[in-house]
Amino acid sequence: AQSVSQHNHHVILSEAASLELGCNYSYGGTVNLFWYVQYPGQHLQLLLKYFSGDPLVKGIKGFEAEFIKSKFSFNLRKPSVQWSDTAEYFCAVIPPAGFQKLVFGTGTRLLVSP
Amino acid sequence: DTGVSQDPRHKITKRGQNVTFRCDPISEHNRLYWYRQTLGQGPEFLTYFQNEAQLEKSRLLSDRFSAERPKGSFSTLEIQRTEQGDSAMYLCASSRRTSGIVEQFFGPGTRLTVL
């Protein structure tokens, strides 16, 4: 079945470490790509999005993601994490002809230790 | 606060009872979405409204589920004859109308527990 895969379910890092979270999707054609974050006790918020153009997308709080079409990937990166980045991160896709519906990955729980 | 609001935030019910949740989108947004999130999973799409028209329904939305958006503003999601498998977080999101793709803004969710 067509889907969105996040390979890391739990990640533990120390502050100042670099972060890369993987996201792969299995849809052909034109897709729209998103990373959402859910901080403890809060609702889902958009970190960044890719629709077209420059495949390197910059989002809020120093996050960026790179769309690699040939690899069907949209990995999230941050050069130096902070304790406040502790959250759950979701990759999501609007597939071709998806009528605006988001298809989410299973999420990655990130714990940053001070 | 002008974000998406949902009510109630928590609902505990007994199996077989009916429950109804409400979502108030951001005021100028005419698109409204319902998602369901179970433990350890990402949100799964349930249904989508543009104004008052329900344009798409997931096969996850069994005949026990019904959603309405009667005046194109707030929406309700009703679950009849609840089952333990319905226990989940029910999320509402909204977005503004455009010819392209835009961000969906999520509410805090309603956590349903079916005993």
Coordinates of N, CA and C in Angstrom, one line a residue:
Chain A
A1 N 0.8 -1.2 0.0 CA 0.0 0.0 0.0 C 0.9 1.2 0.0
Q2 N 0.4 2.3 -0.6 CA 1.1 3.5 -0.6 C 1.1 4.1 0.8
S3 N 2.3 4.7 1.1 CA 2.4 5.1 2.5 C 3.5 6.1 2.7
V4 N 3.7 6.5 4.0 CA 4.8 7.4 4.4 C 5.5 6.6 5.5
S5 N 6.8 6.5 5.4 CA 7.6 5.8 6.4 C 8.6 6.7 7.1
Q6 N 8.5 6.5 8.4 CA 9.5 7.2 9.3 C 10.3 6.1 10.0
H7 N 11.6 6.0 9.7 CA 12.3 4.8 10.1 C 12.7 4.8 11.6
N8 N 12.9 6.0 12.1 CA 13.3 6.1 13.5 C 12.1 6.4 14.4
H9 N 11.7 5.5 15.3 CA 10.6 5.7 16.1 C 10.9 6.5 17.4
H10 N 12.1 6.2 17.9 CA 12.6 6.9 19.0 C 14.1 7.4 18.8
V11 N 14.3 8.6 19.1 CA 15.7 9.1 19.0 C 16.1 9.9 20.3
I12 N 17.2 9.6 20.8 CA 17.7 10.3 22.0 C 19.0 10.9 21.7
L13 N 19.1 12.2 21.9 CA 20.3 13.0 21.6 C 20.6 13.9 22.8
S14 N 21.9 14.3 22.8 CA 22.3 15.3 23.8 C 22.2 16.6 23.1
E15 N 22.0 17.7 24.0 CA 22.0 19.0 23.4 C 23.2 19.3 22.6
A16 N 23.1 20.0 21.5 CA 24.1 20.4 20.6 C 24.4 19.4 19.5
A17 N 23.9 18.2 19.7 CA 24.1 17.2 18.7 C 23.3 17.5 17.4
S18 N 23.7 16.9 16.3 CA 23.0 17.2 15.1 C 21.9 16.1 14.9
L19 N 20.8 16.5 14.2 CA 19.6 15.7 14.1 C 19.3 15.5 12.6
E20 N 19.0 14.2 12.3 CA 18.4 13.9 11.0 C 17.4 12.8 11.2
L21 N 16.2 13.2 10.8 CA 15.1 12.2 10.8 C 14.7 11.8 9.4
G22 N 14.6 10.5 9.2 CA 14.3 10.1 7.9 C 12.8 10.0 7.6
C23 N 12.4 10.3 6.3 CA 11.0 10.2 5.9 C 11.1 9.7 4.4
N24 N 10.4 8.7 4.1 CA 10.2 8.2 2.7 C 8.8 8.0 2.4
Y25 N 8.4 8.2 1.2 CA 7.0 8.0 0.8 C 7.0 7.2 -0.5
S26 N 5.9 6.6 -0.8 CA 5.8 5.6 -1.9 C 4.9 6.0 -3.0
Y27 N 4.6 7.3 -3.0 CA 3.7 7.8 -4.1 C 4.5 8.3 -5.3
G28 N 4.0 7.9 -6.5 CA 4.5 8.5 -7.7 C 3.9 9.8 -8.0
G29 N 4.4 10.5 -9.0 CA 3.9 11.8 -9.4 C 4.2 12.9 -8.4
T30 N 3.4 14.0 -8.5 CA 3.7 15.2 -7.7 C 3.1 15.1 -6.3
V31 N 3.9 15.2 -5.3 CA 3.4 15.2 -3.9 C 3.8 16.5 -3.3
N32 N 3.1 16.8 -2.2 CA 3.4 17.9 -1.4 C 3.8 17.4 0.0
L33 N 4.8 17.9 0.6 CA 5.5 17.3 1.7 C 5.5 18.3 2.9
F34 N 5.4 17.7 4.1 CA 5.3 18.5 5.3 C 6.0 17.8 6.4
W35 N 6.5 18.6 7.4 CA 6.9 18.1 8.7 C 6.1 18.9 9.7
Y36 N 5.4 18.1 10.6 CA 4.7 18.7 11.7 C 5.4 18.2 13.0
V37 N 5.3 19.1 14.0 CA 5.8 18.8 15.3 C 4.7 18.9 16.4
Q38 N 4.8 18.0 17.4 CA 3.9 18.0 18.5 C 4.7 18.1 19.8
Y39 N 4.8 19.2 20.4 CA 5.5 19.4 21.7 C 4.6 18.8 22.8
P40 N 5.2 18.3 23.9 CA 4.4 17.7 24.9 C 3.2 18.6 25.4
G41 N 2.0 18.0 25.3 CA 0.8 18.7 25.8 C 0.3 19.7 24.8
Q42 N 0.9 19.8 23.6 CA 0.4 20.8 22.6 C -0.1 20.1 21.4
H43 N -0.7 20.9 20.5 CA -1.3 20.4 19.3 C -0.2 20.4 18.2
L44 N -0.6 19.7 17.1 CA 0.3 19.6 16.0 C 0.6 21.0 15.4
Q45 N 1.8 21.3 15.1 CA 2.2 22.6 14.4 C 3.1 22.3 13.2
L46 N 3.0 23.1 12.2 CA 3.8 22.9 11.0 C 5.2 23.4 11.3
L47 N 6.1 22.6 10.9 CA 7.6 23.0 11.0 C 8.0 23.6 9.6
L48 N 7.7 22.8 8.6 CA 8.0 23.3 7.2 C 7.3 22.5 6.2
K49 N 7.3 23.0 5.0 CA 6.6 22.4 3.9 C 7.3 22.5 2.6
Y50 N 7.1 21.6 1.7 CA 7.7 21.7 0.3 C 6.5 21.5 -0.7
F51 N 6.4 22.4 -1.6 CA 5.4 22.3 -2.7 C 6.2 22.2 -4.0
S52 N 7.1 23.1 -4.2 CA 7.9 23.1 -5.5 C 9.1 24.0 -5.3
G53 N 10.0 24.0 -6.3 CA 11.1 24.9 -6.3 C 12.3 24.3 -5.6
D54 N 13.1 25.1 -4.9 CA 14.3 24.7 -4.2 C 14.0 23.5 -3.3
P55 N 14.7 22.4 -3.5 CA 14.4 21.2 -2.7 C 14.9 21.3 -1.3
L56 N 15.7 22.3 -1.0 CA 16.1 22.5 0.4 C 15.2 23.6 1.0
V57 N 14.4 23.1 2.0 CA 13.4 24.0 2.6 C 13.8 24.3 4.0
K58 N 13.7 25.6 4.3 CA 14.0 26.0 5.7 C 12.6 26.3 6.4
G59 N 12.6 25.8 7.7 CA 11.4 26.0 8.5 C 11.7 26.8 9.7
I60 N 10.8 26.7 10.7 CA 10.9 27.4 11.9 C 11.9 26.8 12.8
K61 N 12.5 27.5 13.8 CA 13.3 27.0 14.9 C 14.6 26.3 14.4
G62 N 15.1 26.8 13.2 CA 16.3 26.3 12.7 C 16.3 24.9 12.0
F63 N 15.1 24.4 11.8 CA 14.9 23.1 11.1 C 15.0 23.4 9.6
E64 N 15.4 22.3 8.9 CA 15.4 22.3 7.4 C 15.1 20.9 6.9
A65 N 14.7 20.8 5.7 CA 14.4 19.5 5.1 C 14.8 19.5 3.7
E66 N 15.3 18.4 3.2 CA 15.7 18.3 1.8 C 14.8 17.2 1.0
F67 N 14.2 17.7 0.0 CA 13.4 16.8 -0.9 C 14.4 16.2 -1.9
I68 N 14.5 14.9 -1.9 CA 15.2 14.2 -3.0 C 14.3 13.3 -3.7
K69 N 13.9 13.8 -4.9 CA 12.8 13.1 -5.7 C 13.2 11.7 -6.0
S70 N 14.5 11.5 -6.4 CA 14.9 10.2 -6.9 C 14.9 9.1 -5.7
K71 N 15.0 9.6 -4.5 CA 14.9 8.7 -3.4 C 13.6 8.7 -2.7
F72 N 12.6 9.4 -3.2 CA 11.3 9.6 -2.5 C 11.5 9.9 -1.0
S73 N 12.4 10.8 -0.8 CA 12.7 11.1 0.6 C 12.5 12.6 0.9
F74 N 12.3 12.9 2.2 CA 12.1 14.3 2.7 C 12.6 14.3 4.1
N75 N 13.9 14.2 4.3 CA 14.5 14.1 5.6 C 14.6 15.5 6.3
L76 N 14.4 15.4 7.6 CA 14.4 16.6 8.4 C 15.7 16.7 9.1
R77 N 16.3 17.9 9.2 CA 17.6 18.1 9.8 C 17.6 19.4 10.7
K78 N 18.5 19.3 11.7 CA 18.8 20.5 12.5 C 20.3 20.3 12.9
P79 N 21.1 21.3 12.7 CA 22.5 21.1 13.0 C 22.8 21.0 14.5
S80 N 22.0 21.6 15.4 CA 22.3 21.6 16.8 C 21.0 21.6 17.6
V81 N 20.6 20.5 18.2 CA 19.4 20.5 18.9 C 19.4 21.1 20.3
Q82 N 18.3 21.5 20.7 CA 18.2 22.0 22.1 C 17.2 21.2 22.9
W83 N 17.2 21.3 24.2 CA 16.3 20.5 25.0 C 14.9 20.8 24.6
S84 N 14.6 22.0 24.2 CA 13.2 22.4 23.9 C 12.8 21.8 22.6
D85 N 13.6 21.1 21.9 CA 13.2 20.4 20.7 C 12.6 19.0 21.0
T86 N 12.6 18.6 22.3 CA 12.0 17.4 22.7 C 10.5 17.4 22.3
A87 N 10.1 16.5 21.4 CA 8.8 16.5 20.8 C 8.6 15.2 20.0
E88 N 7.4 15.1 19.4 CA 7.2 14.1 18.4 C 7.1 14.7 17.0
Y89 N 7.8 14.2 16.1 CA 7.9 14.8 14.7 C 7.2 13.8 13.7
F90 N 6.3 14.4 12.9 CA 5.6 13.7 11.9 C 5.9 14.2 10.5
C91 N 6.2 13.3 9.7 CA 6.3 13.6 8.2 C 4.9 13.3 7.6
A92 N 4.5 14.2 6.7 CA 3.2 14.0 6.1 C 3.3 14.4 4.6
V93 N 2.4 13.7 3.8 CA 2.4 13.9 2.4 C 0.9 14.2 1.9
I94 N 0.7 15.1 1.0 CA -0.5 15.1 0.3 C -0.2 14.4 -1.1
P95 N -0.8 13.2 -1.3 CA -0.5 12.5 -2.5 C -1.1 13.1 -3.7
P96 N -0.7 12.7 -4.9 CA -1.3 13.1 -6.1 C -2.8 12.9 -6.0
A97 N -3.6 13.8 -6.4 CA -5.1 13.7 -6.4 C -5.5 13.4 -5.0
G98 N -4.9 13.9 -4.0 CA -5.2 13.6 -2.6 C -6.3 14.4 -2.0
F99 N -6.8 15.3 -2.7 CA -7.9 16.1 -2.2 C -7.6 16.8 -0.9
Q100 N -6.3 17.2 -0.8 CA -5.9 18.0 0.4 C -5.7 17.1 1.6
K101 N -6.0 15.8 1.6 CA -5.8 15.0 2.8 C -4.4 14.7 3.0
L102 N -4.0 14.8 4.3 CA -2.6 14.5 4.7 C -2.5 13.1 5.0
V103 N -1.4 12.4 4.5 CA -1.1 11.1 4.9 C 0.2 11.2 5.8
F104 N 0.0 10.7 7.0 CA 1.1 10.9 8.0 C 1.9 9.6 8.2
G105 N 3.2 9.8 8.5 CA 4.0 8.7 9.0 C 3.7 8.4 10.4
T106 N 4.3 7.4 11.0 CA 4.0 7.0 12.4 C 4.6 7.9 13.4
G107 N 5.5 8.8 13.0 CA 6.1 9.7 14.0 C 7.4 9.2 14.6
T108 N 8.2 10.2 15.0 CA 9.5 9.9 15.7 C 9.5 10.7 17.0
R109 N 9.7 10.0 18.1 CA 9.8 10.7 19.3 C 11.2 11.1 19.6
L110 N 11.5 12.4 19.7 CA 12.8 12.9 20.0 C 12.9 13.3 21.4
L111 N 13.9 12.8 22.1 CA 14.2 13.2 23.5 C 15.6 13.8 23.4
V112 N 15.7 15.1 23.9 CA 17.0 15.8 23.9 C 17.3 16.0 25.4
S113 N 18.5 15.4 25.8 CA 18.9 15.5 27.2 C 19.8 16.7 27.3
P114 N 19.6 17.4 28.4 CA 20.4 18.6 28.7 C 21.9 18.3 29.0
Chain B
D1 N -7.7 33.7 21.5 CA -7.1 32.7 20.7 C -7.9 32.4 19.5
T2 N -7.3 32.6 18.3 CA -8.1 32.4 17.1 C -7.7 31.2 16.4
G3 N -7.2 30.2 17.1 CA -6.9 28.9 16.4 C -8.1 28.0 16.3
V4 N -7.9 26.8 15.9 CA -8.9 25.7 15.8 C -9.2 25.3 17.2
S5 N -10.5 25.2 17.6 CA -10.9 24.7 18.9 C -11.8 23.5 18.8
Q6 N -11.6 22.6 19.8 CA -12.4 21.4 19.8 C -13.0 21.2 21.2
D7 N -14.2 20.6 21.2 CA -14.9 20.4 22.4 C -15.7 19.1 22.4
P8 N -15.6 18.3 23.4 CA -14.8 18.4 24.6 C -13.3 18.0 24.4
R9 N -12.5 18.3 25.3 CA -11.1 17.9 25.2 C -10.9 16.4 25.5
H10 N -11.7 15.9 26.4 CA -11.7 14.5 26.8 C -13.1 14.0 27.0
K11 N -13.3 12.7 26.6 CA -14.6 12.1 26.7 C -14.4 10.7 27.1
I12 N -15.1 10.3 28.2 CA -15.0 8.9 28.6 C -16.5 8.4 28.5
T13 N -16.7 7.3 27.8 CA -18.0 6.8 27.6 C -18.0 5.2 27.7
K14 N -19.2 4.7 27.9 CA -19.3 3.2 27.9 C -19.6 2.7 26.5
R15 N -19.1 1.5 26.3 CA -19.4 0.9 25.0 C -20.9 0.8 24.7
G16 N -21.2 1.2 23.4 CA -22.6 1.2 23.0 C -23.2 2.6 23.1
Q17 N -22.6 3.5 23.8 CA -23.2 4.9 23.8 C -22.8 5.7 22.6
N18 N -23.5 6.7 22.4 CA -23.2 7.6 21.3 C -22.5 8.8 21.8
V19 N -21.6 9.4 21.0 CA -20.8 10.5 21.4 C -20.8 11.5 20.2
T20 N -20.7 12.8 20.6 CA -20.6 13.8 19.5 C -19.5 14.8 19.9
F21 N -18.6 15.1 18.9 CA -17.6 16.1 19.1 C -17.8 17.3 18.3
R22 N -17.3 18.4 18.7 CA -17.5 19.6 17.9 C -16.1 20.2 17.6
C23 N -16.0 20.8 16.4 CA -14.8 21.5 16.0 C -15.2 22.9 15.4
D24 N -14.5 23.9 15.9 CA -14.7 25.3 15.4 C -13.4 25.6 14.7
P25 N -13.5 25.8 13.4 CA -12.2 26.1 12.6 C -11.8 27.6 12.8
I26 N -10.7 27.9 12.3 CA -10.3 29.3 12.2 C -11.3 30.0 11.3
S27 N -11.7 31.2 11.7 CA -12.9 31.8 11.1 C -12.9 32.0 9.6
E28 N -11.8 32.4 9.0 CA -11.8 32.6 7.5 C -11.5 31.3 6.7
H29 N -11.4 30.2 7.4 CA -11.1 28.9 6.7 C -12.3 28.2 6.3
N30 N -12.4 27.9 5.0 CA -13.6 27.2 4.6 C -13.4 25.7 4.4
R31 N -12.1 25.2 4.6 CA -11.9 23.8 4.5 C -11.7 23.2 5.9
L32 N -12.3 22.1 6.2 CA -12.2 21.5 7.5 C -12.0 20.0 7.3
Y33 N -11.2 19.4 8.2 CA -10.8 18.0 8.1 C -10.9 17.4 9.5
W34 N -11.2 16.1 9.5 CA -11.2 15.3 10.7 C -10.1 14.2 10.5
Y35 N -9.4 14.0 11.5 CA -8.4 12.9 11.5 C -8.5 12.1 12.9
R36 N -8.0 10.9 12.9 CA -8.0 10.1 14.1 C -6.6 9.6 14.3
Q37 N -6.2 9.7 15.6 CA -4.8 9.3 15.9 C -4.9 8.3 17.1
T38 N -4.4 7.1 16.9 CA -4.3 6.1 17.9 C -2.8 6.0 18.4
L39 N -2.7 5.4 19.6 CA -1.4 5.4 20.2 C -0.3 4.8 19.4
G40 N 0.8 5.6 19.2 CA 1.9 5.1 18.4 C 1.8 5.2 16.9
Q41 N 0.7 5.9 16.5 CA 0.5 6.1 15.1 C 0.4 7.6 14.8
G42 N 0.6 7.9 13.5 CA 0.3 9.2 13.1 C -1.2 9.4 12.8
P43 N -1.6 10.6 12.7 CA -3.1 10.9 12.4 C -3.5 10.2 11.1
E44 N -4.7 9.7 11.1 CA -5.3 9.1 9.8 C -6.5 9.9 9.4
F45 N -6.5 10.2 8.1 CA -7.6 11.0 7.6 C -8.9 10.3 7.7
L46 N -10.0 11.1 8.1 CA -11.3 10.5 8.2 C -12.2 11.2 7.1
T47 N -12.3 12.5 7.1 CA -13.2 13.2 6.2 C -12.8 14.6 6.0
Y48 N -13.4 15.2 5.0 CA -13.0 16.6 4.5 C -14.2 17.3 4.0
F49 N -14.3 18.6 4.5 CA -15.4 19.4 4.1 C -14.8 20.7 3.4
Q50 N -15.5 21.1 2.3 CA -15.3 22.4 1.8 C -16.6 23.1 1.9
N51 N -16.6 24.2 2.7 CA -17.8 24.8 3.2 C -18.7 23.7 3.8
E52 N -20.0 23.6 3.4 CA -20.8 22.6 4.0 C -20.8 21.3 3.3
A53 N -20.1 21.2 2.2 CA -20.1 20.0 1.4 C -19.0 19.0 1.9
Q54 N -19.4 17.8 2.1 CA -18.5 16.7 2.5 C -17.9 16.1 1.3
L55 N -16.7 16.4 0.9 CA -16.1 16.0 -0.4 C -15.4 14.7 -0.4
E56 N -15.0 14.2 0.7 CA -14.3 12.9 0.8 C -14.4 12.3 2.1
K57 N -14.6 11.0 2.1 CA -14.7 10.2 3.3 C -13.8 9.0 3.2
S58 N -13.0 8.7 4.3 CA -12.1 7.6 4.3 C -13.0 6.3 4.5
R59 N -12.4 5.2 4.1 CA -13.1 3.9 4.4 C -13.0 3.6 5.9
L60 N -12.1 4.4 6.6 CA -12.1 4.2 8.1 C -13.4 4.7 8.7
L61 N -14.1 5.5 8.0 CA -15.3 6.1 8.5 C -16.5 5.1 8.3
S62 N -16.7 4.3 9.2 CA -17.8 3.3 9.1 C -19.1 3.9 9.2
D63 N -20.2 3.1 9.0 CA -21.5 3.7 9.0 C -21.9 4.2 10.4
R64 N -21.1 3.9 11.4 CA -21.4 4.4 12.8 C -20.9 5.8 13.0
F65 N -20.1 6.2 12.0 CA -19.6 7.6 12.1 C -20.3 8.5 11.1
S66 N -20.6 9.7 11.6 CA -21.2 10.7 10.7 C -20.7 12.1 11.1
A67 N -20.4 12.8 10.0 CA -19.8 14.2 10.2 C -20.7 15.2 9.5
E68 N -20.9 16.3 10.1 CA -21.7 17.4 9.4 C -21.0 18.7 9.6
R69 N -21.3 19.6 8.7 CA -20.9 21.0 8.8 C -22.0 21.8 8.2
P70 N -23.1 21.9 9.0 CA -24.3 22.4 8.4 C -24.3 23.8 7.8
K71 N -23.6 24.7 8.4 CA -23.6 26.1 7.8 C -22.2 26.5 7.3
G72 N -21.4 25.5 7.1 CA -20.0 25.8 6.6 C -19.1 26.4 7.6
S73 N -19.5 26.4 8.9 CA -18.6 26.9 9.9 C -18.1 25.8 10.8
F74 N -18.8 25.6 12.0 CA -18.3 24.5 12.9 C -18.7 23.2 12.3
S75 N -18.1 22.1 12.8 CA -18.4 20.8 12.3 C -18.6 19.9 13.6
T76 N -19.5 18.8 13.4 CA -19.6 17.8 14.4 C -19.3 16.5 13.9
L77 N -18.7 15.6 14.7 CA -18.4 14.3 14.4 C -19.1 13.4 15.4
E78 N -20.0 12.6 15.0 CA -20.8 11.7 15.9 C -20.4 10.2 15.6
I79 N -20.2 9.5 16.7 CA -20.0 8.1 16.7 C -21.1 7.4 17.4
Q80 N -21.8 6.6 16.7 CA -22.9 5.8 17.3 C -22.4 4.5 17.8
R81 N -23.0 4.0 18.8 CA -22.8 2.6 19.3 C -21.2 2.4 19.5
T82 N -20.6 3.2 20.3 CA -19.2 3.2 20.4 C -18.7 1.8 20.7
E83 N -17.5 1.6 20.2 CA -16.7 0.3 20.5 C -15.4 0.7 21.1
Q84 N -14.8 -0.3 21.8 CA -13.5 0.0 22.4 C -12.5 0.4 21.4
G85 N -12.6 -0.1 20.2 CA -11.6 0.2 19.1 C -11.8 1.7 18.7
D86 N -12.8 2.4 19.1 CA -13.0 3.8 18.7 C -12.1 4.7 19.6
S87 N -11.6 4.1 20.7 CA -10.7 4.9 21.6 C -9.5 5.5 20.8
A88 N -9.4 6.8 20.8 CA -8.4 7.5 20.0 C -8.5 9.0 20.3
M89 N -7.5 9.7 19.7 CA -7.6 11.1 19.7 C -8.2 11.5 18.4
Y90 N -9.2 12.4 18.4 CA -9.9 12.8 17.2 C -9.5 14.3 17.0
L91 N -8.8 14.5 15.9 CA -8.2 15.8 15.6 C -9.0 16.5 14.5
C92 N -9.2 17.8 14.6 CA -9.8 18.6 13.6 C -8.7 19.6 13.0
A93 N -8.8 19.8 11.8 CA -7.9 20.8 11.2 C -8.7 21.7 10.2
S94 N -8.2 22.9 9.9 CA -8.8 23.7 8.9 C -7.8 24.4 8.1
S95 N -8.2 24.8 6.9 CA -7.3 25.6 6.0 C -8.2 26.5 5.2
R96 N -7.5 27.5 4.6 CA -8.3 28.5 3.8 C -8.4 28.0 2.4
R97 N -9.3 28.5 1.7 CA -9.5 28.1 0.3 C -8.5 28.8 -0.6
T98 N -8.0 28.0 -1.5 CA -7.0 28.5 -2.5 C -7.0 27.5 -3.6
S99 N -6.4 27.9 -4.7 CA -6.3 26.9 -5.8 C -5.1 25.9 -5.6
G100 N -4.3 26.2 -4.6 CA -3.1 25.4 -4.4 C -3.2 24.7 -3.1
I101 N -2.1 24.2 -2.6 CA -2.0 23.5 -1.4 C -1.6 24.4 -0.3
V102 N -2.3 24.4 0.8 CA -1.9 25.2 2.0 C -1.8 24.4 3.2
E103 N -1.3 25.1 4.2 CA -1.1 24.5 5.5 C -2.4 24.2 6.2
Q104 N -2.5 23.0 6.8 CA -3.7 22.7 7.7 C -3.3 23.1 9.1
F105 N -4.2 23.8 9.8 CA -4.0 24.1 11.2 C -4.8 23.2 12.1
F106 N -4.1 22.6 13.0 CA -4.8 21.6 13.9 C -5.3 22.1 15.2
G107 N -6.3 21.5 15.6 CA -6.8 21.8 17.0 C -6.2 20.9 18.0
P108 N -6.5 21.1 19.3 CA -5.9 20.3 20.3 C -6.4 18.8 20.4
G109 N -7.5 18.6 19.7 CA -8.0 17.2 19.7 C -9.0 16.9 20.8
T110 N -9.8 15.9 20.6 CA -10.7 15.3 21.6 C -10.2 13.9 21.9
R111 N -9.9 13.6 23.1 CA -9.4 12.2 23.4 C -10.6 11.4 23.9
L112 N -11.0 10.4 23.2 CA -12.1 9.5 23.5 C -11.6 8.2 24.1
T113 N -12.2 7.9 25.2 CA -11.9 6.6 25.9 C -13.2 5.8 26.0
V114 N -13.3 4.7 25.4 CA -14.5 3.8 25.4 C -14.2 2.7 26.4
L115 N -15.0 2.6 27.4 CA -14.8 1.5 28.5 C -15.6 0.3 28.1

